[in-house]
mmCIF file of C-alpha atoms in Angstrom:
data_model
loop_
_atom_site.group_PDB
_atom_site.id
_atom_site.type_symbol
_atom_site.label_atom_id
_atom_site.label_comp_id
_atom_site.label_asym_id
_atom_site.label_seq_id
_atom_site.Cartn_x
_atom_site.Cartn_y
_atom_site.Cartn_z
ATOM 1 C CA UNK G 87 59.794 90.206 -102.831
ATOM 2 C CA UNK G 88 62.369 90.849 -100.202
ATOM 3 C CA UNK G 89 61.405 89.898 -96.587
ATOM 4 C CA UNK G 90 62.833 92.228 -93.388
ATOM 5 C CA UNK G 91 61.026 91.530 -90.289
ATOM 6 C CA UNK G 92 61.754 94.004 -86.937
ATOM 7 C CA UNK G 93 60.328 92.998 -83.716
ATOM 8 C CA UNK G 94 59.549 95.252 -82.099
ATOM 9 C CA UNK G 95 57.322 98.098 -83.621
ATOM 10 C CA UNK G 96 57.412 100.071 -80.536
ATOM 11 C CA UNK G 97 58.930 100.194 -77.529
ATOM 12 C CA UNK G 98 59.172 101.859 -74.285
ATOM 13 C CA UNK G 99 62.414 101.620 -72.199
ATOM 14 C CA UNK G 100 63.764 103.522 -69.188
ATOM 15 C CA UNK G 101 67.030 105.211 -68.991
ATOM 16 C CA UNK G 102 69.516 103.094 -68.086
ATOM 17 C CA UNK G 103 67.501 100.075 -68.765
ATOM 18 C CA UNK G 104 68.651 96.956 -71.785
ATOM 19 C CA UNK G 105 67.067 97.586 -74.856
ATOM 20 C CA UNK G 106 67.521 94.501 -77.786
ATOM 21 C CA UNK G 107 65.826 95.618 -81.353
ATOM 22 C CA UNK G 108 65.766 91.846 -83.685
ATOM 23 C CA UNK G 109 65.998 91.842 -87.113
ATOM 24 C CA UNK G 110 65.274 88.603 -89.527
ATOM 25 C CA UNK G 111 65.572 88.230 -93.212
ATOM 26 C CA UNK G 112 64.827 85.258 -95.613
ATOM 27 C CA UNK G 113 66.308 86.610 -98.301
ATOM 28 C CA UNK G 114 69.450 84.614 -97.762
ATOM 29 C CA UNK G 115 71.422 88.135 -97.525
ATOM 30 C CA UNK G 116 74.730 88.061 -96.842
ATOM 31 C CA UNK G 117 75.035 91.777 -95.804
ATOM 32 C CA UNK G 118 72.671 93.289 -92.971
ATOM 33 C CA UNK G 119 72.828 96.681 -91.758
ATOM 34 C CA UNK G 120 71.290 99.089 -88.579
ATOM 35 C CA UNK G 121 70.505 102.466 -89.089
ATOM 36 C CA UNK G 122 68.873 105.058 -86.939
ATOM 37 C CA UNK G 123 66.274 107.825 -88.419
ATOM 38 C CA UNK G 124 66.157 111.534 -86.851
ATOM 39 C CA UNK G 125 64.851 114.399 -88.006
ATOM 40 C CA UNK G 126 67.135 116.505 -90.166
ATOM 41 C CA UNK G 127 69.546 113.456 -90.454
ATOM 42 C CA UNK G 128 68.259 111.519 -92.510
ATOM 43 C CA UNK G 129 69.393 107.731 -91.672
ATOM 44 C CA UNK G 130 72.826 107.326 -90.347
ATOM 45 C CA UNK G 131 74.903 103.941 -90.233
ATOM 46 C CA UNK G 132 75.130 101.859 -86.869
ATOM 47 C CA UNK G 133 76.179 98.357 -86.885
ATOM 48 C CA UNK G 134 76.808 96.305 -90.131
ATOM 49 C CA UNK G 135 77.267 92.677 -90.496
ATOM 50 C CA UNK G 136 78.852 90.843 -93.865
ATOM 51 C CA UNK G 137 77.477 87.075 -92.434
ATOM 52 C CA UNK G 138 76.919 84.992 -89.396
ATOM 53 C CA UNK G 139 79.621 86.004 -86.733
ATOM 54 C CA UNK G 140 80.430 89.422 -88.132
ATOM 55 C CA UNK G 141 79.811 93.018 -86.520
ATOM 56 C CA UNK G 142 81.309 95.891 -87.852
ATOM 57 C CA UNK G 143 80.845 99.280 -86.308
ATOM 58 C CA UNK G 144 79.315 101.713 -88.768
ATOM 59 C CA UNK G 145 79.239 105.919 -88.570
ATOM 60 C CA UNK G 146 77.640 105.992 -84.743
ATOM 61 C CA UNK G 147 78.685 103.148 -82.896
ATOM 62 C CA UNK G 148 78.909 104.527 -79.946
ATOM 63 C CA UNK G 149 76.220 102.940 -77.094
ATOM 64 C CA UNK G 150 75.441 100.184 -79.289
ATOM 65 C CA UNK G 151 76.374 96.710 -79.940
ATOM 66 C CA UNK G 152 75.303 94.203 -82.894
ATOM 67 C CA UNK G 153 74.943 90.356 -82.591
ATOM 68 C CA UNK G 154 75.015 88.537 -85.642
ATOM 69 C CA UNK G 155 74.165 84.613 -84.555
ATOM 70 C CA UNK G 156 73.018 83.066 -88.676
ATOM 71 C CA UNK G 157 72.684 84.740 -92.156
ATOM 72 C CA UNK G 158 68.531 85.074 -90.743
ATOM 73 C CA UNK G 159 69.163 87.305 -87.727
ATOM 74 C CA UNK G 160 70.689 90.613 -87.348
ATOM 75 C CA UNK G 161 70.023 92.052 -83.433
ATOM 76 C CA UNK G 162 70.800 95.740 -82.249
ATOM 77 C CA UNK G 163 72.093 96.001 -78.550
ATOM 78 C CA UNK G 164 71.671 99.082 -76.114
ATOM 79 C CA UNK G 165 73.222 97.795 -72.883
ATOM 80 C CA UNK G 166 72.932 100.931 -70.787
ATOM 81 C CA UNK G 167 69.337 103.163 -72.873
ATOM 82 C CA UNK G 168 69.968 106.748 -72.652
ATOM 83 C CA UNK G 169 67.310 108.996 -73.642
ATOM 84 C CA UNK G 170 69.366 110.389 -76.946
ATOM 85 C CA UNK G 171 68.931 106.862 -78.798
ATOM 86 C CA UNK G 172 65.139 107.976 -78.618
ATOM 87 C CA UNK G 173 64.891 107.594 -82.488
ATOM 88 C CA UNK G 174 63.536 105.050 -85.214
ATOM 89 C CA UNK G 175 65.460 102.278 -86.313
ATOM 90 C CA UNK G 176 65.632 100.176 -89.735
ATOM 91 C CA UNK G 177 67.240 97.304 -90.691
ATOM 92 C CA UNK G 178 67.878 96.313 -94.178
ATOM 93 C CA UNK G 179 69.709 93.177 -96.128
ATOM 94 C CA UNK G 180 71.682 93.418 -99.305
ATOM 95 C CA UNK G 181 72.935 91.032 -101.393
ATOM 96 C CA UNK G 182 77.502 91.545 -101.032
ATOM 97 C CA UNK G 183 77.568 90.447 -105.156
ATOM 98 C CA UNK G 184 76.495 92.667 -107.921
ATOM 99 C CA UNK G 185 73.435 94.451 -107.385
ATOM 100 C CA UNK G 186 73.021 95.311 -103.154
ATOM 101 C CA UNK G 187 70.106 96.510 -103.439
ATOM 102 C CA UNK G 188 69.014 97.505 -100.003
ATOM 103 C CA UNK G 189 65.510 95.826 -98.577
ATOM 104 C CA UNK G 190 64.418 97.699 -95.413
ATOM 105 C CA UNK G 191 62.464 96.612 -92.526
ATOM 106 C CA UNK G 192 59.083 98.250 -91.532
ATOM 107 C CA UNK G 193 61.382 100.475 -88.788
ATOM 108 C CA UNK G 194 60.963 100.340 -84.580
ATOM 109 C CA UNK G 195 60.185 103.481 -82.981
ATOM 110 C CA UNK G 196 62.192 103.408 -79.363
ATOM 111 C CA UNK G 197 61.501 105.742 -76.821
ATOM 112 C CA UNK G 198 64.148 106.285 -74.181
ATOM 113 C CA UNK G 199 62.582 108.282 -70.912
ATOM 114 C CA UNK M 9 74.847 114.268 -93.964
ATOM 115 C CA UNK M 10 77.314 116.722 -96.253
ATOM 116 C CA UNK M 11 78.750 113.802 -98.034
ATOM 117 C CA UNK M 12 75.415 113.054 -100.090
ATOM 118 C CA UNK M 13 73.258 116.546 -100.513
ATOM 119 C CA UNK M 14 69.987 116.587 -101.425
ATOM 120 C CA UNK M 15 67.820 119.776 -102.750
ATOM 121 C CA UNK M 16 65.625 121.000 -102.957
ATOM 122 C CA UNK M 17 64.437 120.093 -99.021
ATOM 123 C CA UNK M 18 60.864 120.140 -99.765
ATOM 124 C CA UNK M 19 58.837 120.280 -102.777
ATOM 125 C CA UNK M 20 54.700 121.363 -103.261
ATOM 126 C CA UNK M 21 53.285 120.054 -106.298
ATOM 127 C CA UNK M 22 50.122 120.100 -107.881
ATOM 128 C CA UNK M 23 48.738 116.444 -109.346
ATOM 129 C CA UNK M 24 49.866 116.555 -113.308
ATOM 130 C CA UNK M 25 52.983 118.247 -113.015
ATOM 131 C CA UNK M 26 56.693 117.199 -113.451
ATOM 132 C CA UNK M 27 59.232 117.846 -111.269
ATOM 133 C CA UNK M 28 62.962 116.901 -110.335
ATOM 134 C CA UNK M 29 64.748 115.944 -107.263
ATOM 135 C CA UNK M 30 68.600 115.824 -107.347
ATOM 136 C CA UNK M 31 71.466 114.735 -104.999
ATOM 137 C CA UNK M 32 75.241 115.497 -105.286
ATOM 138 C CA UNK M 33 77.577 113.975 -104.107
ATOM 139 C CA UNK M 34 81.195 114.399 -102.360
ATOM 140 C CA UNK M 35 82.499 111.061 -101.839
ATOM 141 C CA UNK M 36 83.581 108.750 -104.574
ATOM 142 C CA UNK M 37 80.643 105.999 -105.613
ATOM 143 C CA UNK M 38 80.020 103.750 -108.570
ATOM 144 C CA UNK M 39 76.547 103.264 -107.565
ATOM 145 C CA UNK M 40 73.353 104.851 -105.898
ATOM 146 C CA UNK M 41 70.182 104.108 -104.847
ATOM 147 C CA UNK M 42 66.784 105.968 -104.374
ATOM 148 C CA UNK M 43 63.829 105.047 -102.126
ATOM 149 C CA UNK M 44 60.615 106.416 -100.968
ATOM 150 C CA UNK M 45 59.630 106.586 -97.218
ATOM 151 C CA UNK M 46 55.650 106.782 -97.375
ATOM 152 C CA UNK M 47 53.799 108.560 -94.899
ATOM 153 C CA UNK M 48 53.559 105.558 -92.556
ATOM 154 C CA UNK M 49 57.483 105.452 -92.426
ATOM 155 C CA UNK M 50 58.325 102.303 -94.757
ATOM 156 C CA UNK M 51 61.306 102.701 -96.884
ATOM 157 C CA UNK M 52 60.926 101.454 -100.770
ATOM 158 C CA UNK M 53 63.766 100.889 -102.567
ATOM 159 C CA UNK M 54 63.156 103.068 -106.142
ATOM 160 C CA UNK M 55 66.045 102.665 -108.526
ATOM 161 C CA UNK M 56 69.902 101.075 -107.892
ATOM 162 C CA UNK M 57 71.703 103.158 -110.686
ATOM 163 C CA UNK M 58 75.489 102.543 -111.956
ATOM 164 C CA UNK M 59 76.036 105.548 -114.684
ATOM 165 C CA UNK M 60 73.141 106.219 -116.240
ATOM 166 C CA UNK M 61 69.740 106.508 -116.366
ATOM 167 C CA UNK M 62 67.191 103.937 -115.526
ATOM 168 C CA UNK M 63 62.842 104.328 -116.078
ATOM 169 C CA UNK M 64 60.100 102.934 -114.411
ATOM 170 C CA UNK M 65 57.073 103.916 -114.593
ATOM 171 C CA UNK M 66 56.294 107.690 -113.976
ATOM 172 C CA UNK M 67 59.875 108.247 -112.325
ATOM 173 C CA UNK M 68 63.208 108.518 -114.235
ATOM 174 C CA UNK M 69 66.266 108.845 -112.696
ATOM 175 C CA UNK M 70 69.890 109.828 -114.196
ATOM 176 C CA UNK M 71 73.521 109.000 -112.360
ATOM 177 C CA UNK M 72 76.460 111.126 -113.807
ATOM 178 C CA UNK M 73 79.572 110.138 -111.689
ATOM 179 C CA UNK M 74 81.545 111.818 -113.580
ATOM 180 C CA UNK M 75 80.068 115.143 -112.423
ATOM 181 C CA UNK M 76 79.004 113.239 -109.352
ATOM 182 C CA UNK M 77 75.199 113.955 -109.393
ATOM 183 C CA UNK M 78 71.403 112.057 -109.751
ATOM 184 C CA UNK M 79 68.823 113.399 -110.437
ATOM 185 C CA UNK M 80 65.190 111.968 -109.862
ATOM 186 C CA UNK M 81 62.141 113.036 -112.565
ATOM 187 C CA UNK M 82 58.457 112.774 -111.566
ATOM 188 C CA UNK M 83 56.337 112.909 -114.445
ATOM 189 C CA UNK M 84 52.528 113.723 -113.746
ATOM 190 C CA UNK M 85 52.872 113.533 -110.048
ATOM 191 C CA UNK M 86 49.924 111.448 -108.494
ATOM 192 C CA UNK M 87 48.681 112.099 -104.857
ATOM 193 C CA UNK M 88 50.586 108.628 -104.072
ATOM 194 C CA UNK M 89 53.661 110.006 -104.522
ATOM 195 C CA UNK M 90 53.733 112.303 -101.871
ATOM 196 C CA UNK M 91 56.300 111.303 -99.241
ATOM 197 C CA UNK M 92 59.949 111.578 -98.519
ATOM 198 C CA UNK M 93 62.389 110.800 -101.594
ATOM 199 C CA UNK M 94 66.482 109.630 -100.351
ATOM 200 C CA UNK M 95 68.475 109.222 -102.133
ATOM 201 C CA UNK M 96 72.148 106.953 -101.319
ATOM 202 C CA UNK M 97 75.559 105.974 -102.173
ATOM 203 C CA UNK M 98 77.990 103.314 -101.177
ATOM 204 C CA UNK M 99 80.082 104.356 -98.364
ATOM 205 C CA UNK M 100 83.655 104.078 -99.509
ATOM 206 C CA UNK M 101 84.234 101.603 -96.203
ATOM 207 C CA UNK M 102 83.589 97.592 -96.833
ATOM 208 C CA UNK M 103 80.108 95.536 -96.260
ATOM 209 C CA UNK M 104 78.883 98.366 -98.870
ATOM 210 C CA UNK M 105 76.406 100.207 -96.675
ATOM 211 C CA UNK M 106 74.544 103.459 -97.900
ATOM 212 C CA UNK M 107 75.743 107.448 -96.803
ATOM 213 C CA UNK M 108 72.482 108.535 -97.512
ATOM 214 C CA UNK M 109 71.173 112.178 -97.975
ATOM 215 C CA UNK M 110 68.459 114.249 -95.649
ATOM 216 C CA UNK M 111 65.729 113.499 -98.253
ATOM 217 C CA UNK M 112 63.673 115.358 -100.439
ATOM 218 C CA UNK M 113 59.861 115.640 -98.720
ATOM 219 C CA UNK M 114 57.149 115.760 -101.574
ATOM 220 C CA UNK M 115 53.736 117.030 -101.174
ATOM 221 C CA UNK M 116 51.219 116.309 -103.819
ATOM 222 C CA UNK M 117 48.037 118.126 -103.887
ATOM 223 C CA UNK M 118 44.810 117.909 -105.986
#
């Protein structure tokens, strides 16, 4: 079974403040992907990475940056928290061949005040 | 958001019965994907579907690109299937990431 670890579960920043959200897979995925959960929304695209050193700026990029350092680890950025990225956020790894099925994380729940 | 539509929004359903969940689409895809977020908020990956239909289980689901639908069939829902149904399809940029729909939340009741 597919492995997608977030660290952390929950957390607690102040506006204004650095927030990093860390993703790691050992599925040996080359594709890894951020997306942010709000009500009525359903999940929208963030950052996407095809492999080690790749970002690519998905459907709301905006106030975020992605870090992509090995094929294991896929980190969300929020240099300057403001208190609308208050939301839940999943990673998930795909296989790039054939089948991508998608393998999501467990989710972090970020508060912003 | 409008590019992958789901209906109905929400769905009450009584343990036993059959029901069906689709999602159309308005952007070009070869493929889709459904999953299940459970009440504690973890995403399960249901089906990956090119054309066609595909079975597991108690769930059936059916991709028609040429009419650019899926539909998703619960047969003799079980109280463990209550949760929120998405369903996805490949975004027409690269990396293939998922437009996915608002989702479909299922209540099953005794």
């Amino acid at each position: 079974e597919a492995a997608v670890t977030q660290s952390p579960r929950n957390k607690v920043a102040v506006t204004g403040g650095k927030v990093t959200l860390s993703c790691n897979q050992t599925n040996n995925h080359n594709n890894m992907y951020w997306y942010r959960q709000d009500t009525g929304h359903g999940l929208r695209l963030i950052h996407y990475s095809y492999g080690a050193g790749s970002t690519e700026k998905g459907d709301i990029p905006d106030g975020y940056k992605a870090s992509r350092p090995s094929q294991e680890n896929f980190s969300l950025i929020l240099e300057l928290a403001t208190p609308s990225q208050t939301s839940v956020y999943f990673c998930a790894s795909g296989e790039s061949q054939s089948q991508n099925t998608l393998y999501f994380g467990a989710g972090t729940r970020l508060s912003v005040l | 958001g409008d590019q992958v539509k789901q209906s109905p929004s929400a769905l009450s359903l009584q343990e036993g019965t059959n029901s069906a969940l689709r999602c159309n689409f308005s952007i070009a895809t070869t493929t889709v994907q459904w999953f299940l977020q459970n009440p504690r908020g973890s995403l399960m990956n249901l089906f990956y579907l090119v054309p066609g239909t595909k079975e597991n289980g108690r769930l059936k689901s059916t991709f028609n690109s040429k009419e650019s639908y899926s539909t998703l069939h619960i047969r003799d829902a079980q109280l463990e299937d209550s949760g929120t149904y998405f369903c996805a399809a490949e975004a027409p940029q690269g990396g293939r990431a998922l437009i996915f729909g608002t989702g479909t939340t299922v209540s099953v009741s005794p």
